[in-house]
Amino acid sequence: MPLSPTTPDLTALDLFVSVVELGSVSKAAAAHQIAQPSASSRVRYLEKQLGISLLERSPSGSVPTAAGSLVAGWAEATIRSAHELNAGVDALKARRAGRLRVVASLTIAEYLLPSWLEKFLRNRPDDSIKLEVANSSVVLERLSAHDADLGFIESPVPTPNMGSKVIGVDRLIAVVSPVHPWTRRKSVAVEELSSTPLVVRERGSGTREALELELSRLGFEAPNSALELGSTSAVRSAVVSGTSPTVISERAVSADLAAGSLVEIAIDGLRVDRELRAVWPKTRPLPQLADELLKAAPAT
Amino acid sequence: MPLSPTTPDLTALDLFVSVVELGSVSKAAAAHQIAQPSASSRVRYLEKQLGISLLERSPSGSVPTAAGSLVAGWAEATIRSAHELNAGVDALKARRAGRLRVVASLTIAEYLLPSWLEKFLRNRPDDSIKLEVANSSVVLERLSAHDADLGFIESPVPTPNMGSKVIGVDRLIAVVSPVHPWTRRKSVAVEELSSTPLVVRERGSGTREALELELSRLGFEAPNSALELGSTSAVRSAVVSGTSPTVISERAVSADLAAGSLVEIAIDGLRVDRELRAVWPKTRPLPQLADELLKAAPAT
DNA sequence: ATAGGGCCATAGCCTAGTCCTATAGGTACA
DNA sequence: TGTACCTATAGGACTAGGCTATGGCCCTAT
């Protein structure tokens, strides 16, 4: 559903957060390189738009009201997310300039990389990263051909001439919308899952392959598809507003689980974990920037 | 630091996400109640602003480019956060209209409530919630006086005439900036923590009390304060850019931990957990809306 | 007491982004 | 060859938000 028409502007929220942090409208104006009256009117407009008084103004500065502190906290979360988006966009944009060329699989690029990039680029304004997104085999090709310095994939590394490091785990979990009958059950058996039509990604996608592989290892058939969609987020929203379950990366739906718009269903005896790995060609030493980026990516 | 001047507009991102979800600019325009040419030019402007081509346009609709899918995913996270902000603001704004009056302590109001509210209000546009923020004792007073229907607090409930339910746990953890020497240690002893100056909240804040209580239970003194600040997020940013550790709610810094701008330090033998509880007066039955809100708040 | 220097606010002007309607060109399918 | 989808351009109007200039408030130092 679209955002409410009274949604505040990101830059206004950012300015307001600065006011709260710095203690005065003037200082915030300076930090954002705008004139003080502009900042003043911007914040007033924000208050009018939200219908809430956010600041206690005084000749010695401005402090947030109780509501203002709360709004500032929420705004900070939104702004952080916007920063990550910016970092991701920067990496995508760096068509040729990139001093460090990273090639990552979709899950990692989408859910993990932005925050690493944001942190990484924050203190190194002169460096840039070129980000490319591809499936696992292409990632390995690019590395072999020295078209990329550092790769990220979701599967074990079959080639011996690649260095690698596990940087996290991607667990696939079964989820349904909160009105689904399974939400009233303690758990569901694997065979019941495998005989239930699911919302799935297209054949060949890493998520789907991993699930089907694990099911066949347990001796079950691949489930029928209730609906077949081309992206993780399409699957997500289909399940939120539909009646079929799906099996999906935990990271992709963590926000939905927290918000309650999706519910995790325990599947007895099924556990699909994929290791997330950084990989690089052993043939030459890891560039220093790559090494530093890896340090920004804690092994969760 | 301020957002980059080329940060896209929230409404533009929202529109773009709709285009990706619905498969055409026209449909997205309809969903956002604007004319098709407006949507078209808005998306073009977004592409120009980001410097990335986001859509493959065709006479039968528009599909995202590879970069476009990625951007759409990041944008979705940002928009979700904005929705939560809106939900929180709505609750704060409902000065009198609220059919359900909720009073919550700061940690819960800041980090947990927005997503519950967002989910809750989504399907109940006619209902509204009035949110008040107060410390634990005021929460209990309000409930006793029937000035509120449902409360959320971080401490055990001392009064017998209140019903309550644990809805989660707030763990306090020690964190430092990534350049702090402790990051090279396996763990730190409690006595070392208690003899190190910390960035702390003002005396009387729940977080600080909980830490000092636990330390004194273990026979240690309360740590000196390197810096004393009035809000959780002020503490957070002081630690990010400073040299002193702090002990803070895990939920308040989860984004920083993920991004690597803060690092958790294991403290041997110290564990400060606070139960997050919903409370309500037993004297009258829980209103139906309160019951439904509690269902939206899964016991994590 | 008075001057200076912090703060925030209002006034008036201008630019630029975004909305609208009207129109046109493409592909697909009956 | 309509009809029904798509997307794009043109031209005009609105307004949010930027600027400079100015004024009022309160504290502090002289």
XYZ file of C-alpha atoms (C1' of nucleotides) in Angstrom:
660
model
C 0.000 0.000 0.000
C 1.245 3.502 -0.824
C 2.655 5.768 1.828
C 0.269 8.167 3.456
C 0.268 11.565 1.762
C 1.375 13.179 5.017
C 4.599 11.184 5.122
C 7.427 13.529 5.993
C 10.369 14.187 3.729
C 13.577 12.248 4.374
C 15.663 15.408 4.366
C 13.290 17.037 6.835
C 13.567 14.048 9.156
C 17.312 14.106 8.789
C 17.427 17.781 9.641
C 15.216 17.245 12.652
C 17.385 14.413 13.918
C 20.390 16.703 13.630
C 18.590 19.377 15.630
C 17.991 16.855 18.392
C 21.574 15.645 18.292
C 23.200 19.056 18.123
C 20.826 20.873 20.428
C 19.963 23.794 18.198
C 18.321 24.593 14.899
C 21.215 26.850 13.923
C 23.827 24.168 14.386
C 21.757 21.685 12.452
C 21.375 24.227 9.658
C 25.149 24.625 9.543
C 25.679 20.866 9.518
C 23.324 20.554 6.554
C 24.794 23.558 4.805
C 21.572 25.515 4.623
C 20.679 28.897 6.078
C 19.231 29.014 9.562
C 15.820 30.415 8.512
C 15.454 27.615 5.988
C 16.073 25.059 8.685
C 13.719 26.811 11.035
C 10.869 26.848 8.551
C 11.584 23.295 7.462
C 11.251 21.993 11.012
C 8.099 24.032 11.582
C 6.649 22.588 8.425
C 7.524 19.114 9.634
C 5.696 19.744 12.882
C 2.673 21.030 11.019
C 2.713 18.064 8.681
C 2.881 15.530 11.495
C 0.488 17.493 13.668
C 2.832 17.132 16.620
C 4.944 19.627 18.478
C 8.485 18.279 18.313
C 10.732 20.936 19.838
C 10.872 23.165 22.878
C 12.537 26.263 21.450
C 14.343 28.708 23.660
C 16.870 31.501 23.211
C 19.541 29.082 24.323
C 18.723 26.283 21.928
C 16.077 23.665 21.236
C 15.375 20.398 22.993
C 12.929 17.770 21.783
C 9.582 17.290 23.481
C 8.758 13.797 24.701
C 7.023 13.065 21.424
C 9.922 14.658 19.602
C 12.452 12.273 21.133
C 10.369 9.332 20.061
C 9.931 10.623 16.536
C 13.658 11.341 16.325
C 14.377 7.726 17.242
C 12.060 6.362 14.599
C 13.350 8.836 12.058
C 16.882 7.690 12.721
C 15.995 4.143 11.750
C 14.466 5.339 8.497
C 17.463 7.512 7.712
C 19.866 4.709 8.395
C 18.003 2.625 5.882
C 18.207 5.469 3.375
C 21.956 5.659 3.922
C 22.256 1.998 3.106
C 20.270 2.503 -0.040
C 22.589 5.326 -1.015
C 25.648 3.194 -0.371
C 24.197 0.433 -2.525
C 23.374 2.847 -5.301
C 26.861 4.319 -5.167
C 28.331 0.876 -5.607
C 26.025 0.105 -8.521
C 26.815 3.408 -10.164
C 30.574 3.059 -10.068
C 30.691 1.617 -13.558
C 34.406 1.942 -14.043
C 35.793 4.017 -11.219
C 35.706 1.234 -8.669
C 39.040 0.502 -7.090
C 37.560 -2.613 -5.575
C 35.356 -4.774 -7.751
C 32.868 -6.874 -5.819
C 30.551 -9.421 -7.341
C 27.862 -10.899 -5.119
C 24.893 -13.204 -5.312
C 21.468 -11.668 -4.922
C 20.693 -12.550 -1.319
C 23.937 -11.113 -0.053
C 23.761 -8.044 -2.241
C 20.244 -7.341 -1.131
C 20.313 -7.990 2.586
C 23.877 -7.869 3.831
C 26.065 -5.726 1.619
C 24.403 -2.303 2.002
C 25.246 -1.954 5.660
C 28.819 -3.133 5.118
C 29.243 -0.730 2.258
C 27.789 2.105 4.236
C 30.215 1.577 7.062
C 33.094 0.955 4.719
C 32.582 4.008 2.543
C 31.857 6.317 5.457
C 35.505 6.724 6.394
C 36.949 6.301 2.928
C 35.314 8.935 0.758
C 38.075 8.601 -1.818
C 37.630 4.907 -2.398
C 34.817 3.445 -4.356
C 33.436 0.007 -4.874
C 31.992 -1.429 -7.999
C 29.222 -3.887 -7.266
C 27.947 -6.477 -9.664
C 25.178 -8.967 -8.973
C 25.232 -12.446 -10.500
C 24.535 -16.054 -9.670
C 27.139 -18.246 -8.016
C 28.767 -19.706 -11.092
C 29.138 -16.314 -12.737
C 30.665 -14.997 -9.520
C 33.345 -17.689 -9.701
C 33.962 -17.029 -13.392
C 34.428 -13.318 -12.818
C 36.931 -14.017 -10.079
C 38.894 -16.487 -12.181
C 39.048 -14.036 -15.049
C 40.218 -11.313 -12.639
C 37.214 -9.214 -13.587
C 36.460 -8.919 -9.887
C 38.524 -8.826 -6.713
C 36.115 -10.209 -4.170
C 33.014 -12.354 -4.463
C 30.162 -13.430 -2.227
C 28.190 -16.617 -2.780
C 25.690 -18.820 -0.978
C 27.034 -22.229 -1.779
C 30.094 -24.303 -0.932
C 33.161 -23.517 -3.019
C 33.909 -26.424 -5.353
C 37.146 -25.029 -6.729
C 40.391 -25.537 -4.825
C 42.139 -22.457 -6.141
C 39.848 -20.057 -4.380
C 40.295 -18.749 -0.863
C 37.093 -18.395 1.100
C 35.704 -17.411 4.458
C 32.281 -18.056 5.940
C 30.722 -14.738 6.827
C 27.291 -15.852 7.894
C 24.482 -18.303 7.478
C 21.312 -17.974 5.477
C 18.601 -20.146 6.924
C 15.508 -20.984 4.924
C 12.334 -21.062 6.964
C 8.683 -21.805 6.217
C 6.355 -18.848 6.609
C 2.636 -18.250 6.166
C 0.318 -15.295 6.530
C -0.993 -14.823 10.077
C -4.464 -16.115 9.177
C -3.224 -19.452 7.835
C -4.441 -22.535 9.770
C -0.840 -23.688 10.326
C -0.333 -20.782 12.699
C -2.429 -22.676 15.220
C -0.199 -25.754 15.060
C 2.896 -26.510 17.088
C 4.752 -27.731 14.073
C 4.227 -29.279 10.668
C 5.747 -32.500 9.348
C 8.128 -32.396 6.396
C 5.875 -34.613 4.319
C 2.948 -32.292 4.853
C 5.057 -29.402 3.644
C 6.278 -31.330 0.643
C 2.709 -32.195 -0.361
C 1.426 -28.650 0.042
C 1.475 -26.252 -2.925
C 3.927 -23.433 -2.162
C 4.667 -20.014 -3.514
C 8.089 -20.513 -5.076
C 10.785 -18.774 -7.075
C 11.395 -19.864 -10.651
C 13.228 -23.135 -11.235
C 16.966 -22.635 -10.986
C 16.904 -20.018 -8.279
C 19.233 -20.764 -5.401
C 16.498 -20.713 -2.791
C 14.325 -23.191 -4.633
C 17.214 -25.512 -5.464
C 18.364 -25.604 -1.859
C 14.901 -26.533 -0.607
C 14.326 -29.215 -3.217
C 17.773 -30.687 -2.651
C 17.192 -30.995 1.060
C 13.717 -32.468 0.573
C 15.003 -35.078 -1.851
C 17.823 -35.916 0.538
C 15.119 -36.688 3.084
C 13.286 -38.763 0.511
C 10.462 -36.368 -0.272
C 9.278 -35.003 -3.542
C 9.567 -31.393 -4.566
C 6.371 -29.573 -3.622
C 3.968 -28.350 -6.287
C 3.922 -24.651 -6.874
C 0.827 -22.665 -6.041
C 2.400 -19.657 -7.712
C 5.770 -19.116 -9.328
C 7.355 -15.699 -9.073
C 10.551 -14.095 -10.243
C 11.865 -12.310 -7.183
C 12.180 -12.845 -3.488
C 10.134 -9.805 -2.661
C 7.360 -10.813 -5.044
C 7.185 -14.126 -3.196
C 7.155 -12.273 0.086
C 4.223 -10.077 -0.774
C 2.283 -12.924 -2.373
C 2.492 -14.866 0.871
C 1.624 -11.868 3.038
C -1.615 -11.348 1.175
C -2.342 -14.919 0.123
C -3.119 -18.325 1.492
C -0.123 -20.421 0.461
C 3.055 -20.945 2.482
C 6.529 -20.453 1.168
C 10.043 -21.407 2.199
C 12.242 -18.369 2.081
C 15.432 -16.815 3.435
C 15.016 -15.802 7.045
C 16.803 -12.533 6.332
C 14.326 -11.629 3.615
C 11.388 -11.752 5.983
C 12.861 -10.707 9.313
C 10.999 -7.413 9.201
C 7.712 -9.169 8.395
C 8.207 -11.588 11.247
C 8.882 -8.752 13.659
C 5.842 -6.889 12.406
C 3.671 -9.988 12.513
C 2.669 -9.800 8.853
C 4.205 -13.240 8.387
C 4.481 -16.107 10.834
C 7.248 -18.680 10.950
C 6.144 -22.304 10.972
C 8.432 -24.897 12.488
C 8.872 -27.843 10.152
C 9.764 -31.019 12.063
C 13.070 -32.399 10.927
C 13.712 -29.875 8.170
C 16.643 -27.541 8.353
C 18.024 -25.785 5.323
C 21.113 -23.712 6.052
C 23.263 -22.154 3.405
C 26.645 -20.786 4.263
C 27.357 -17.306 3.037
C 30.967 -17.104 1.906
C 33.377 -14.493 0.763
C 35.578 -15.924 -1.999
C 38.639 -14.654 -3.833
C 41.201 -16.037 -6.245
C 44.197 -17.524 -4.477
C 46.348 -16.711 -7.484
C 47.019 -13.251 -6.187
C 46.911 -11.747 -2.733
C 43.693 -10.175 -1.507
C 43.812 -6.438 -2.223
C 44.009 -4.347 0.903
C 40.628 -2.754 0.354
C 39.057 -6.190 0.051
C 40.627 -7.177 3.301
C 39.182 -4.124 4.978
C 35.740 -4.745 3.563
C 35.842 -8.256 4.977
C 36.631 -6.821 8.376
C 33.485 -4.714 8.090
C 31.548 -7.918 7.537
C 31.525 -9.632 10.926
C 31.051 -13.384 10.816
C 27.574 -13.326 12.310
C 26.286 12.938 9.007
C 23.639 14.457 6.734
C 22.112 12.532 3.891
C 23.711 12.993 0.519
C 21.988 15.698 -1.532
C 21.136 13.133 -4.177
C 19.062 11.039 -1.804
C 15.837 10.099 -3.521
C 12.421 11.103 -2.278
C 10.460 8.594 -0.212
C 7.379 8.997 -2.374
C 9.444 8.441 -5.501
C 10.902 5.253 -4.049
C 7.458 4.129 -3.025
C 6.141 4.758 -6.497
C 9.020 2.862 -8.042
C 8.481 -0.109 -5.736
C 4.843 -0.161 -6.823
C 5.892 -0.164 -10.457
C 8.057 -3.208 -9.821
C 5.316 -4.964 -7.872
C 2.507 -4.185 -10.291
C 4.470 -4.533 -13.499
C 3.565 -1.230 -15.075
C 3.919 2.478 -14.550
C 0.238 3.019 -15.283
C -0.917 0.609 -12.617
C 1.426 2.147 -10.100
C 0.112 5.592 -10.995
C -3.428 4.362 -10.377
C -2.432 2.802 -7.059
C -0.933 6.088 -5.950
C -3.824 8.114 -7.288
C -1.781 10.246 -9.624
C -1.950 10.620 -13.396
C 0.097 8.251 -15.514
C 2.360 10.964 -17.021
C 3.184 12.205 -13.538
C 4.287 8.761 -12.514
C 6.258 8.332 -15.700
C 8.189 11.528 -15.237
C 8.675 10.897 -11.535
C 10.317 7.546 -12.196
C 12.478 9.029 -14.932
C 13.579 11.721 -12.559
C 14.430 9.071 -9.989
C 16.599 7.265 -12.522
C 18.341 10.497 -13.426
C 18.898 11.341 -9.775
C 20.408 7.960 -8.966
C 22.274 7.792 -12.243
C 21.046 4.258 -12.823
C 18.622 2.804 -15.312
C 15.962 1.078 -13.253
C 13.289 -0.089 -15.690
C 13.028 -1.874 -19.002
C 9.987 -0.183 -20.523
C 7.900 -1.854 -23.205
C 4.443 -1.456 -24.696
C 3.297 -4.335 -22.538
C 4.580 -2.983 -19.260
C 7.787 -2.349 -17.379
C 10.108 -4.752 -15.641
C 13.014 -3.770 -13.435
C 16.590 -4.079 -14.644
C 18.975 -6.095 -12.482
C 20.039 -2.932 -10.700
C 16.389 -1.923 -10.478
C 15.425 -5.073 -8.591
C 18.167 -4.470 -6.116
C 17.215 -0.841 -5.600
C 13.576 -1.840 -5.207
C 14.546 -4.238 -2.440
C 16.522 -1.627 -0.567
C 13.791 0.931 -1.111
C 11.249 -1.436 0.367
C 13.179 -1.609 3.617
C 13.313 2.158 3.824
C 9.620 2.487 3.088
C 8.727 -0.077 5.684
C 10.604 1.960 8.223
C 8.725 5.070 7.105
C 5.425 3.229 7.559
C 6.399 2.422 11.107
C 7.252 6.027 11.740
C 3.847 7.008 10.395
C 2.114 4.490 12.608
C 3.958 5.813 15.629
C 3.112 9.382 14.746
C -0.536 8.480 14.266
C -0.609 6.998 17.732
C 1.061 10.043 19.246
C -1.295 12.374 17.428
C -4.489 10.724 18.596
C -4.820 13.109 21.499
C -8.364 12.202 22.365
C -9.768 10.056 19.607
C -8.009 6.897 20.674
C -10.321 4.007 21.320
C -7.448 2.105 22.849
C -5.169 3.970 25.196
C -1.698 2.493 25.431
C 1.001 3.707 27.769
C 4.484 2.315 27.289
C 7.986 2.754 28.605
C 10.519 4.323 26.315
C 12.405 1.252 25.116
C 9.250 -0.520 24.082
C 7.707 2.549 22.510
C 10.834 3.231 20.555
C 11.895 -0.170 19.303
C 8.962 -2.546 19.444
C 5.673 -0.710 19.238
C 5.925 0.888 15.790
C 5.898 -2.384 13.921
C 3.055 -3.750 16.021
C 1.054 -0.592 15.508
C 1.715 -0.623 11.819
C 0.439 -4.140 11.486
C -2.451 -3.524 13.817
C -3.692 -0.334 12.171
C -3.257 -1.642 8.653
C -6.441 -3.672 8.702
C -8.367 -1.467 11.096
C -8.441 1.980 9.526
C -11.381 2.961 11.713
C -9.697 2.245 14.993
C -7.087 4.413 16.513
C -4.639 4.066 19.325
C -3.531 6.714 21.706
C 0.061 6.241 22.756
C 1.648 7.780 25.795
C 5.232 7.319 26.893
C 6.168 7.289 30.557
C 8.395 5.500 33.027
C 7.310 2.268 34.673
C 5.722 3.696 37.779
C 3.690 6.207 35.816
C 2.562 3.406 33.513
C 1.173 1.511 36.506
C -0.485 4.648 37.889
C -2.215 5.373 34.608
C -3.536 1.842 34.459
C -4.809 1.928 38.050
C -6.569 5.214 37.407
C -8.092 3.764 34.221
C -6.457 6.488 32.188
C -5.027 3.771 29.962
C -6.178 0.345 28.842
C -2.917 -1.394 28.230
C 0.620 -0.762 29.424
C 4.098 -1.967 28.560
C 6.957 -1.935 31.054
C 10.456 -3.332 31.427
C 10.409 -4.443 35.011
C 8.682 -7.122 37.073
C 5.154 -6.239 38.141
C 5.056 -5.645 41.873
C 1.298 -5.192 42.181
C -0.952 -8.241 42.449
C -4.017 -6.639 40.908
C -2.470 -6.355 37.489
C -2.550 -8.986 34.806
C 0.625 -9.294 32.784
C 2.253 -11.226 30.004
C 5.898 -11.412 29.005
C 6.214 -10.304 25.404
C 9.945 -10.317 25.016
C 13.309 -9.808 26.629
C 15.514 -6.771 26.560
C 19.133 -7.767 27.034
C 21.740 -5.223 27.982
C 25.085 -5.736 26.306
C 28.435 -3.986 26.430
C 29.463 -2.291 23.202
C 32.436 -0.271 22.033
C 33.455 1.420 18.835
C 35.290 -0.878 16.385
C 38.675 0.727 17.133
C 38.549 0.113 20.859
C 41.272 -2.222 22.227
C 38.635 -4.515 23.770
C 37.597 -5.610 20.283
C 40.809 -7.648 20.163
C 39.968 -9.527 23.337
C 37.959 -12.725 23.700
C 36.067 -11.349 26.653
C 36.367 -8.868 29.483
C 35.941 -9.564 33.198
C 33.097 -7.966 35.120
C 35.472 -6.191 37.457
C 37.296 -4.627 34.557
C 34.013 -3.315 33.206
C 32.967 -1.994 36.582
C 36.259 -0.113 36.960
C 36.135 1.408 33.472
C 34.469 4.786 32.921
C 31.370 4.278 30.772
C 29.066 6.437 28.725
C 25.840 6.234 30.715
C 22.296 7.531 30.851
C 21.350 9.905 33.647
C 20.844 8.459 37.125
C 17.371 7.002 37.483
C 17.054 5.722 33.949
C 15.924 2.128 33.718
C 18.953 1.004 31.761
C 21.427 2.434 34.225
C 19.537 1.153 37.258
C 19.393 -2.349 35.854
C 23.123 -2.447 35.201
C 24.058 -1.046 38.609
C 21.692 -3.413 40.370
C 23.198 -6.421 38.694
C 26.754 -5.246 39.345
C 26.044 -4.673 43.017
C 24.414 -8.097 43.233
C 27.718 -9.495 41.995
C 29.579 -7.414 44.584
C 30.974 -4.759 42.260
C 30.731 -1.028 42.410
C 28.848 1.098 39.955
C 31.225 2.226 37.191
C 32.242 5.855 36.920
C 30.726 7.776 34.084
C 32.916 9.026 31.274
C 29.965 10.982 29.922
C 26.381 11.232 31.079
C 23.706 11.717 28.445
C 19.960 12.081 28.402
C 18.819 9.688 25.730
C 19.596 6.243 24.442
C 20.447 7.489 20.997
C 22.752 10.178 22.376
C 24.610 7.432 24.208
C 24.699 5.365 21.039
C 26.272 8.061 18.927
C 28.727 9.075 21.651
C 30.032 5.518 21.746
C 30.143 5.167 17.959
C 32.410 8.178 17.661
C 34.198 7.978 21.002
C 36.511 5.831 23.022
C 34.411 4.764 26.011
C 32.256 1.657 26.207
C 28.628 1.598 27.263
C 26.133 -0.972 28.382
C 22.955 -0.568 26.403
C 19.844 -2.346 25.190
C 20.674 -4.837 22.491
C 17.650 -3.687 20.505
C 18.874 -0.088 20.492
C 22.088 -1.010 18.731
C 21.150 -3.984 16.585
C 21.520 -1.911 13.428
C 24.932 -0.661 14.505
C 26.088 -4.169 15.279
C 24.950 -5.367 11.876
C 26.664 -2.442 10.199
C 29.815 -2.888 12.257
C 29.773 0.646 13.629
C 29.617 -0.845 17.112
C 31.046 -4.100 18.400
C 29.607 -6.224 21.165
C 32.010 -7.206 23.930
C 31.321 -10.358 25.920
C 31.532 -9.683 29.648
C 32.394 -12.833 31.587
C 29.718 -13.668 34.088
C 27.528 -10.638 33.466
C 24.072 -11.027 32.117
C 21.441 -8.332 32.434
C 18.068 -9.346 31.059
C 14.927 -7.353 31.539
C 11.580 -8.868 30.779
C 9.329 -6.782 28.609
C 5.768 -7.144 29.843
C 2.338 -6.104 28.781
C 0.283 -5.153 31.841
C -3.357 -4.318 32.385
C -5.667 -3.785 35.341
C -7.360 -6.970 36.450
C -10.280 -4.950 37.735
C -11.915 -5.002 34.370
C -11.632 -7.297 31.389
C -9.081 -6.512 28.708
C -10.789 -4.548 25.927
C -11.057 -6.489 22.711
C -8.771 -4.131 20.832
C -6.098 -4.557 23.490
C -6.379 -8.279 23.133
C -5.879 -7.989 19.395
C -2.885 -5.711 19.785
C -1.283 -8.264 22.079
C -1.759 -10.883 19.398
C 0.167 -8.631 17.037
C 3.009 -8.644 19.535
C 4.458 -12.112 19.335
C 6.364 -13.279 22.389
C 9.781 -13.192 20.787
C 23.175 49.188 32.663
C 24.466 48.371 28.164
C 26.677 45.973 24.403
C 27.478 41.766 22.150
C 26.460 37.392 20.753
C 24.104 33.310 20.977
C 19.264 31.759 19.812
C 14.775 31.534 16.859
C 11.211 33.854 13.807
C 9.010 36.585 9.955
C 9.032 38.858 5.331
C 9.687 38.863 0.468
C 11.565 36.952 -3.543
C 12.899 33.128 -6.774
C 13.799 28.537 -8.474
C 12.755 23.977 -9.360
C 10.221 19.817 -8.840
C 5.750 17.911 -9.340
C 1.171 17.987 -10.414
C -2.439 18.254 -14.042
C -4.784 17.672 -19.023
C -4.278 16.794 -23.777
C -2.065 14.419 -27.243
C 0.709 11.021 -29.766
C 3.140 6.753 -30.883
C 3.890 1.949 -30.074
C 2.392 -3.353 -29.613
C -0.998 -6.951 -29.108
C -5.117 -9.256 -29.914
C -9.724 -9.987 -31.532
C -8.731 -2.557 -38.357
C -10.527 -1.367 -34.258
C -9.837 -1.500 -29.211
C -7.085 -1.688 -25.403
C -3.278 -1.763 -23.229
C 1.301 0.362 -22.628
C 4.825 4.736 -22.287
C 6.276 9.551 -23.610
C 6.080 14.653 -24.615
C 4.116 19.446 -24.265
C 2.565 23.290 -21.805
C 0.715 25.545 -17.832
C -0.046 26.096 -12.767
C 1.080 25.335 -7.972
C 3.995 25.207 -3.981
C 7.706 23.557 -1.106
C 11.850 25.090 0.057
C 15.936 27.696 -0.885
C 18.063 32.517 -0.185
C 18.999 37.438 2.175
C 17.562 40.922 5.338
C 15.771 42.061 9.529
C 13.914 41.845 14.245
C 13.072 40.136 19.010
C 14.521 37.407 22.917
C 17.648 36.047 26.622
C 22.175 35.405 28.723
C 26.710 37.024 29.844
C 30.514 40.084 30.072
C 32.148 44.393 30.398
